[in-house]
Amino acid sequence: MPHTRFTDGATELVASCSSAPLFNHVVRTYLFAASIGKKLGKAFDEEMLYLGCIMHDLGLTEKFIKDARFELDGADAARQYLVDNKFPEEKAEVIWDAIALHATMELPERKRPEIALVHLGAFMDGGMNANIFPLSFFEEVFEELPQNGNKTHFIELVANVLRKKPHTAYLSFEKDIGVKMVEGFPTINYCDIKPNYPFNR
């Protein structure tokens, strides 16, 4: 993991306001993101990738819950931390994009590597695209950074945000149109997806 005054400060910030399962998730996100990047032969800035990964869920913490979607609250908080600490503003904007888009499907993968990899690393921690690495790789990561019921905890954190600001769940309209207008439209609920071992602990 990269160690600069920015990454060390960001780690301290995230650790100070995150639960243990959430903190482990964001650290694993970096490990997975960096590993995916190297596997795919992507050139990326390790410091920027780490900052995007470690701060990508700040919007789920009580300290940084504001008025927008949790991804945007987190992106705003991360950018503010970086700008306040004199991190280059152009790079801070890339990290804002990475965090704001990390939970969106398809779009991040069309952006620059740091943005794409934050998304891919976060979703790999839920089991997506896990077939590109051997089981032993994940077991080693989870031994060092336990899941501690990560998926259930994550769902509860998002539910906590939505209790405070339910309007932010209405901002993606395609599924609503599909259910209303397309006969037999398939609906998949994230809460019902059962990830394979070792992601189901």
PDB file of C-alpha atoms in Angstrom:
ATOM      1  CA  MET A   1       0.000   0.000   0.000  1.00  0.00           C
ATOM      2  CA  PRO A   2       1.278   3.496  -0.758  1.00  0.00           C
ATOM      3  CA  HIS A   3       2.323   5.640   2.201  1.00  0.00           C
ATOM      4  CA  THR A   4       2.261   9.396   1.686  1.00  0.00           C
ATOM      5  CA  ARG A   5       1.016  12.154   3.940  1.00  0.00           C
ATOM      6  CA  PHE A   6      -2.219  12.145   1.947  1.00  0.00           C
ATOM      7  CA  THR A   7      -2.828   8.388   2.104  1.00  0.00           C
ATOM      8  CA  ASP A   8      -1.858   8.152   5.761  1.00  0.00           C
ATOM      9  CA  GLY A   9      -4.120  11.073   6.630  1.00  0.00           C
ATOM     10  CA  ALA A  10      -7.001   9.596   4.648  1.00  0.00           C
ATOM     11  CA  THR A  11      -6.579   6.238   6.370  1.00  0.00           C
ATOM     12  CA  GLU A  12      -6.665   7.950   9.757  1.00  0.00           C
ATOM     13  CA  LEU A  13      -9.780   9.905   8.770  1.00  0.00           C
ATOM     14  CA  VAL A  14     -11.621   6.802   7.548  1.00  0.00           C
ATOM     15  CA  ALA A  15     -10.598   4.709  10.563  1.00  0.00           C
ATOM     16  CA  SER A  16     -11.853   7.426  12.917  1.00  0.00           C
ATOM     17  CA  CYS A  17     -15.427   7.352  11.582  1.00  0.00           C
ATOM     18  CA  SER A  18     -15.930   3.831  10.182  1.00  0.00           C
ATOM     19  CA  SER A  19     -17.062   0.586  11.781  1.00  0.00           C
ATOM     20  CA  ALA A  20     -14.591  -2.309  11.677  1.00  0.00           C
ATOM     21  CA  PRO A  21     -16.429  -4.172   8.870  1.00  0.00           C
ATOM     22  CA  LEU A  22     -16.634  -1.000   6.763  1.00  0.00           C
ATOM     23  CA  PHE A  23     -12.978  -0.140   7.309  1.00  0.00           C
ATOM     24  CA  ASN A  24     -11.888  -3.637   6.329  1.00  0.00           C
ATOM     25  CA  HIS A  25     -14.086  -3.399   3.226  1.00  0.00           C
ATOM     26  CA  VAL A  26     -12.472  -0.203   1.959  1.00  0.00           C
ATOM     27  CA  VAL A  27      -8.958  -1.540   2.555  1.00  0.00           C
ATOM     28  CA  ARG A  28      -9.842  -4.773   0.757  1.00  0.00           C
ATOM     29  CA  THR A  29     -11.264  -2.673  -2.052  1.00  0.00           C
ATOM     30  CA  TYR A  30      -7.805  -1.215  -2.632  1.00  0.00           C
ATOM     31  CA  LEU A  31      -6.104  -4.613  -2.522  1.00  0.00           C
ATOM     32  CA  PHE A  32      -8.588  -5.986  -5.038  1.00  0.00           C
ATOM     33  CA  ALA A  33      -8.509  -2.861  -7.226  1.00  0.00           C
ATOM     34  CA  ALA A  34      -4.718  -2.805  -7.432  1.00  0.00           C
ATOM     35  CA  SER A  35      -4.592  -6.542  -8.122  1.00  0.00           C
ATOM     36  CA  ILE A  36      -7.177  -6.231 -10.904  1.00  0.00           C
ATOM     37  CA  GLY A  37      -5.271  -3.325 -12.417  1.00  0.00           C
ATOM     38  CA  LYS A  38      -2.040  -5.293 -12.484  1.00  0.00           C
ATOM     39  CA  LYS A  39      -3.800  -8.392 -13.798  1.00  0.00           C
ATOM     40  CA  LEU A  40      -5.291  -6.392 -16.669  1.00  0.00           C
ATOM     41  CA  GLY A  41      -2.070  -4.532 -17.378  1.00  0.00           C
ATOM     42  CA  LYS A  42      -3.556  -1.133 -16.534  1.00  0.00           C
ATOM     43  CA  ALA A  43      -1.258   1.779 -15.737  1.00  0.00           C
ATOM     44  CA  PHE A  44      -2.610   3.609 -12.687  1.00  0.00           C
ATOM     45  CA  ASP A  45      -1.513   6.080 -10.030  1.00  0.00           C
ATOM     46  CA  GLU A  46      -1.252   4.029  -6.817  1.00  0.00           C
ATOM     47  CA  GLU A  47      -1.730   7.020  -4.522  1.00  0.00           C
ATOM     48  CA  MET A  48      -4.852   8.190  -6.348  1.00  0.00           C
ATOM     49  CA  LEU A  49      -6.269   4.677  -6.485  1.00  0.00           C
ATOM     50  CA  TYR A  50      -5.682   4.180  -2.772  1.00  0.00           C
ATOM     51  CA  LEU A  51      -7.318   7.504  -1.910  1.00  0.00           C
ATOM     52  CA  GLY A  52     -10.366   6.665  -4.012  1.00  0.00           C
ATOM     53  CA  CYS A  53     -10.692   3.211  -2.486  1.00  0.00           C
ATOM     54  CA  ILE A  54     -10.076   4.089   1.152  1.00  0.00           C
ATOM     55  CA  MET A  55     -12.560   6.994   1.099  1.00  0.00           C
ATOM     56  CA  HIS A  56     -15.204   5.561  -1.239  1.00  0.00           C
ATOM     57  CA  ASP A  57     -17.754   4.841   1.508  1.00  0.00           C
ATOM     58  CA  LEU A  58     -17.353   7.955   3.654  1.00  0.00           C
ATOM     59  CA  GLY A  59     -20.943   8.807   2.732  1.00  0.00           C
ATOM     60  CA  LEU A  60     -22.151   5.815   4.769  1.00  0.00           C
ATOM     61  CA  THR A  61     -20.621   7.124   7.997  1.00  0.00           C
ATOM     62  CA  GLU A  62     -22.585   9.313  10.403  1.00  0.00           C
ATOM     63  CA  LYS A  63     -19.917  12.013  10.206  1.00  0.00           C
ATOM     64  CA  PHE A  64     -20.402  12.564   6.493  1.00  0.00           C
ATOM     65  CA  ILE A  65     -24.089  11.845   5.851  1.00  0.00           C
ATOM     66  CA  LYS A  66     -25.412  15.038   4.257  1.00  0.00           C
ATOM     67  CA  ASP A  67     -28.269  15.630   1.779  1.00  0.00           C
ATOM     68  CA  ALA A  68     -27.257  13.771  -1.385  1.00  0.00           C
ATOM     69  CA  ARG A  69     -26.812  10.133  -2.405  1.00  0.00           C
ATOM     70  CA  PHE A  70     -24.227   8.464  -0.196  1.00  0.00           C
ATOM     71  CA  GLU A  71     -21.787   8.212  -3.107  1.00  0.00           C
ATOM     72  CA  LEU A  72     -21.926  11.984  -3.626  1.00  0.00           C
ATOM     73  CA  ASP A  73     -21.686  12.772   0.081  1.00  0.00           C
ATOM     74  CA  GLY A  74     -18.593  10.588   0.221  1.00  0.00           C
ATOM     75  CA  ALA A  75     -17.096  12.130  -2.909  1.00  0.00           C
ATOM     76  CA  ASP A  76     -17.651  15.635  -1.535  1.00  0.00           C
ATOM     77  CA  ALA A  77     -16.079  14.725   1.815  1.00  0.00           C
ATOM     78  CA  ALA A  78     -13.057  13.127   0.153  1.00  0.00           C
ATOM     79  CA  ARG A  79     -12.490  16.102  -2.137  1.00  0.00           C
ATOM     80  CA  GLN A  80     -12.792  18.506   0.788  1.00  0.00           C
ATOM     81  CA  TYR A  81     -10.205  16.548   2.777  1.00  0.00           C
ATOM     82  CA  LEU A  82      -7.827  16.503  -0.195  1.00  0.00           C
ATOM     83  CA  VAL A  83      -8.206  20.174  -1.109  1.00  0.00           C
ATOM     84  CA  ASP A  84      -7.860  21.235   2.537  1.00  0.00           C
ATOM     85  CA  ASN A  85      -4.574  19.330   2.666  1.00  0.00           C
ATOM     86  CA  LYS A  86      -3.238  20.911  -0.553  1.00  0.00           C
ATOM     87  CA  PHE A  87      -3.607  17.821  -2.741  1.00  0.00           C
ATOM     88  CA  PRO A  88      -3.550  18.787  -6.445  1.00  0.00           C
ATOM     89  CA  GLU A  89      -7.077  19.839  -7.384  1.00  0.00           C
ATOM     90  CA  GLU A  90      -7.021  18.129 -10.781  1.00  0.00           C
ATOM     91  CA  LYS A  91      -6.235  14.798  -9.117  1.00  0.00           C
ATOM     92  CA  ALA A  92      -8.836  15.479  -6.412  1.00  0.00           C
ATOM     93  CA  GLU A  93     -11.466  15.788  -9.150  1.00  0.00           C
ATOM     94  CA  VAL A  94     -10.539  12.351 -10.505  1.00  0.00           C
ATOM     95  CA  ILE A  95     -10.940  10.893  -7.024  1.00  0.00           C
ATOM     96  CA  TRP A  96     -14.304  12.665  -6.716  1.00  0.00           C
ATOM     97  CA  ASP A  97     -15.414  10.960  -9.938  1.00  0.00           C
ATOM     98  CA  ALA A  98     -14.153   7.569  -8.751  1.00  0.00           C
ATOM     99  CA  ILE A  99     -16.120   7.777  -5.514  1.00  0.00           C
ATOM    100  CA  ALA A 100     -19.246   9.325  -7.029  1.00  0.00           C
ATOM    101  CA  LEU A 101     -19.420   6.599  -9.696  1.00  0.00           C
ATOM    102  CA  HIS A 102     -18.214   3.590  -7.719  1.00  0.00           C
ATOM    103  CA  ALA A 103     -21.678   2.073  -7.166  1.00  0.00           C
ATOM    104  CA  THR A 104     -22.863   2.690 -10.744  1.00  0.00           C
ATOM    105  CA  MET A 105     -22.726  -0.198 -13.178  1.00  0.00           C
ATOM    106  CA  GLU A 106     -20.947   0.071 -16.568  1.00  0.00           C
ATOM    107  CA  LEU A 107     -20.075   3.791 -16.529  1.00  0.00           C
ATOM    108  CA  PRO A 108     -16.890   3.682 -14.397  1.00  0.00           C
ATOM    109  CA  GLU A 109     -15.300   1.029 -16.595  1.00  0.00           C
ATOM    110  CA  ARG A 110     -15.329   3.495 -19.506  1.00  0.00           C
ATOM    111  CA  LYS A 111     -13.362   6.055 -17.510  1.00  0.00           C
ATOM    112  CA  ARG A 112      -9.651   6.280 -16.643  1.00  0.00           C
ATOM    113  CA  PRO A 113      -8.111   3.366 -14.687  1.00  0.00           C
ATOM    114  CA  GLU A 114      -8.299   4.903 -11.211  1.00  0.00           C
ATOM    115  CA  ILE A 115     -12.046   5.453 -11.617  1.00  0.00           C
ATOM    116  CA  ALA A 116     -12.715   2.043 -13.144  1.00  0.00           C
ATOM    117  CA  LEU A 117     -10.642   0.185 -10.570  1.00  0.00           C
ATOM    118  CA  VAL A 118     -12.324   1.714  -7.509  1.00  0.00           C
ATOM    119  CA  HIS A 119     -15.605   0.378  -8.886  1.00  0.00           C
ATOM    120  CA  LEU A 120     -14.176  -3.025  -9.786  1.00  0.00           C
ATOM    121  CA  GLY A 121     -12.412  -3.407  -6.446  1.00  0.00           C
ATOM    122  CA  ALA A 122     -15.503  -2.496  -4.439  1.00  0.00           C
ATOM    123  CA  PHE A 123     -17.677  -4.945  -6.364  1.00  0.00           C
ATOM    124  CA  MET A 124     -15.088  -7.699  -6.226  1.00  0.00           C
ATOM    125  CA  ASP A 125     -15.375  -7.490  -2.433  1.00  0.00           C
ATOM    126  CA  GLY A 126     -18.972  -8.579  -2.959  1.00  0.00           C
ATOM    127  CA  GLY A 127     -17.941 -11.477  -5.184  1.00  0.00           C
ATOM    128  CA  MET A 128     -18.171  -9.965  -8.668  1.00  0.00           C
ATOM    129  CA  ASN A 129     -15.602 -11.170 -11.219  1.00  0.00           C
ATOM    130  CA  ALA A 130     -13.943 -13.266  -8.531  1.00  0.00           C
ATOM    131  CA  ASN A 131     -13.097 -15.967 -11.061  1.00  0.00           C
ATOM    132  CA  ILE A 132     -10.058 -14.036 -12.275  1.00  0.00           C
ATOM    133  CA  PHE A 133      -8.103 -14.913  -9.113  1.00  0.00           C
ATOM    134  CA  PRO A 134      -7.606 -18.243  -7.313  1.00  0.00           C
ATOM    135  CA  LEU A 135      -9.541 -19.000  -4.139  1.00  0.00           C
ATOM    136  CA  SER A 136      -6.296 -18.906  -2.148  1.00  0.00           C
ATOM    137  CA  PHE A 137      -5.881 -15.215  -3.021  1.00  0.00           C
ATOM    138  CA  PHE A 138      -9.211 -14.305  -1.416  1.00  0.00           C
ATOM    139  CA  GLU A 139      -8.679 -16.547   1.588  1.00  0.00           C
ATOM    140  CA  GLU A 140      -5.382 -14.797   2.277  1.00  0.00           C
ATOM    141  CA  VAL A 141      -6.988 -11.353   2.034  1.00  0.00           C
ATOM    142  CA  PHE A 142      -9.941 -12.317   4.245  1.00  0.00           C
ATOM    143  CA  GLU A 143      -7.605 -13.865   6.805  1.00  0.00           C
ATOM    144  CA  GLU A 144      -5.817 -10.533   7.129  1.00  0.00           C
ATOM    145  CA  LEU A 145      -8.941  -8.352   6.773  1.00  0.00           C
ATOM    146  CA  PRO A 146     -11.985 -10.345   7.991  1.00  0.00           C
ATOM    147  CA  GLN A 147     -15.397  -9.720   6.473  1.00  0.00           C
ATOM    148  CA  ASN A 148     -17.269  -9.810   9.792  1.00  0.00           C
ATOM    149  CA  GLY A 149     -20.646 -10.095   8.068  1.00  0.00           C
ATOM    150  CA  ASN A 150     -19.723  -7.377   5.585  1.00  0.00           C
ATOM    151  CA  LYS A 151     -22.706  -7.702   3.221  1.00  0.00           C
ATOM    152  CA  THR A 152     -25.331  -7.641   5.983  1.00  0.00           C
ATOM    153  CA  HIS A 153     -23.547  -4.735   7.636  1.00  0.00           C
ATOM    154  CA  PHE A 154     -23.338  -2.845   4.331  1.00  0.00           C
ATOM    155  CA  ILE A 155     -27.067  -3.304   3.715  1.00  0.00           C
ATOM    156  CA  GLU A 156     -27.784  -1.942   7.196  1.00  0.00           C
ATOM    157  CA  LEU A 157     -25.559   1.079   6.592  1.00  0.00           C
ATOM    158  CA  VAL A 158     -27.349   1.892   3.334  1.00  0.00           C
ATOM    159  CA  ALA A 159     -30.732   1.356   5.007  1.00  0.00           C
ATOM    160  CA  ASN A 160     -29.677   3.794   7.725  1.00  0.00           C
ATOM    161  CA  VAL A 161     -28.909   6.400   5.069  1.00  0.00           C
ATOM    162  CA  LEU A 162     -32.234   5.799   3.307  1.00  0.00           C
ATOM    163  CA  ARG A 163     -34.194   6.187   6.532  1.00  0.00           C
ATOM    164  CA  LYS A 164     -32.730   9.667   6.803  1.00  0.00           C
ATOM    165  CA  LYS A 165     -33.177  10.626   3.135  1.00  0.00           C
ATOM    166  CA  PRO A 166     -35.406   8.185   1.225  1.00  0.00           C
ATOM    167  CA  HIS A 167     -35.580  10.523  -1.769  1.00  0.00           C
ATOM    168  CA  THR A 168     -32.050   9.512  -2.763  1.00  0.00           C
ATOM    169  CA  ALA A 169     -33.278   6.013  -3.656  1.00  0.00           C
ATOM    170  CA  TYR A 170     -35.569   7.394  -6.354  1.00  0.00           C
ATOM    171  CA  LEU A 171     -32.850   8.889  -8.517  1.00  0.00           C
ATOM    172  CA  SER A 172     -32.391   5.897 -10.860  1.00  0.00           C
ATOM    173  CA  PHE A 173     -35.514   5.653 -12.976  1.00  0.00           C
ATOM    174  CA  GLU A 174     -34.798   2.874 -15.498  1.00  0.00           C
ATOM    175  CA  LYS A 175     -35.894   0.002 -13.261  1.00  0.00           C
ATOM    176  CA  ASP A 176     -39.164   1.791 -12.418  1.00  0.00           C
ATOM    177  CA  ILE A 177     -39.942   2.199 -16.118  1.00  0.00           C
ATOM    178  CA  GLY A 178     -39.064  -1.436 -16.808  1.00  0.00           C
ATOM    179  CA  VAL A 179     -41.360  -2.724 -14.079  1.00  0.00           C
ATOM    180  CA  LYS A 180     -44.208  -0.470 -15.207  1.00  0.00           C
ATOM    181  CA  MET A 181     -43.889  -0.763 -18.979  1.00  0.00           C
ATOM    182  CA  VAL A 182     -42.126  -4.038 -19.891  1.00  0.00           C
ATOM    183  CA  GLU A 183     -44.116  -7.248 -19.542  1.00  0.00           C
ATOM    184  CA  GLY A 184     -42.187  -9.875 -17.595  1.00  0.00           C
ATOM    185  CA  PHE A 185     -39.432  -7.411 -16.720  1.00  0.00           C
ATOM    186  CA  PRO A 186     -36.941  -9.282 -14.497  1.00  0.00           C
ATOM    187  CA  THR A 187     -36.252  -7.702 -11.129  1.00  0.00           C
ATOM    188  CA  ILE A 188     -33.278  -8.683  -9.013  1.00  0.00           C
ATOM    189  CA  ASN A 189     -33.015  -7.433  -5.450  1.00  0.00           C
ATOM    190  CA  TYR A 190     -29.462  -6.837  -4.261  1.00  0.00           C
ATOM    191  CA  CYS A 191     -30.378  -8.019  -0.764  1.00  0.00           C
ATOM    192  CA  ASP A 192     -31.313 -11.459  -2.109  1.00  0.00           C
ATOM    193  CA  ILE A 193     -28.086 -12.146  -4.014  1.00  0.00           C
ATOM    194  CA  LYS A 194     -26.136 -14.910  -2.302  1.00  0.00           C
ATOM    195  CA  PRO A 195     -22.404 -14.587  -3.016  1.00  0.00           C
ATOM    196  CA  ASN A 196     -20.285 -17.703  -3.271  1.00  0.00           C
ATOM    197  CA  TYR A 197     -17.688 -18.734  -0.711  1.00  0.00           C
ATOM    198  CA  PRO A 198     -15.502 -17.071   0.516  1.00  0.00           C
ATOM    199  CA  PHE A 199     -17.596 -13.895   0.121  1.00  0.00           C
ATOM    200  CA  ASN A 200     -20.539 -15.163   2.175  1.00  0.00           C
ATOM    201  CA  ARG A 201     -18.979 -14.966   5.608  1.00  0.00           C
TER     202      ARG A 201
END
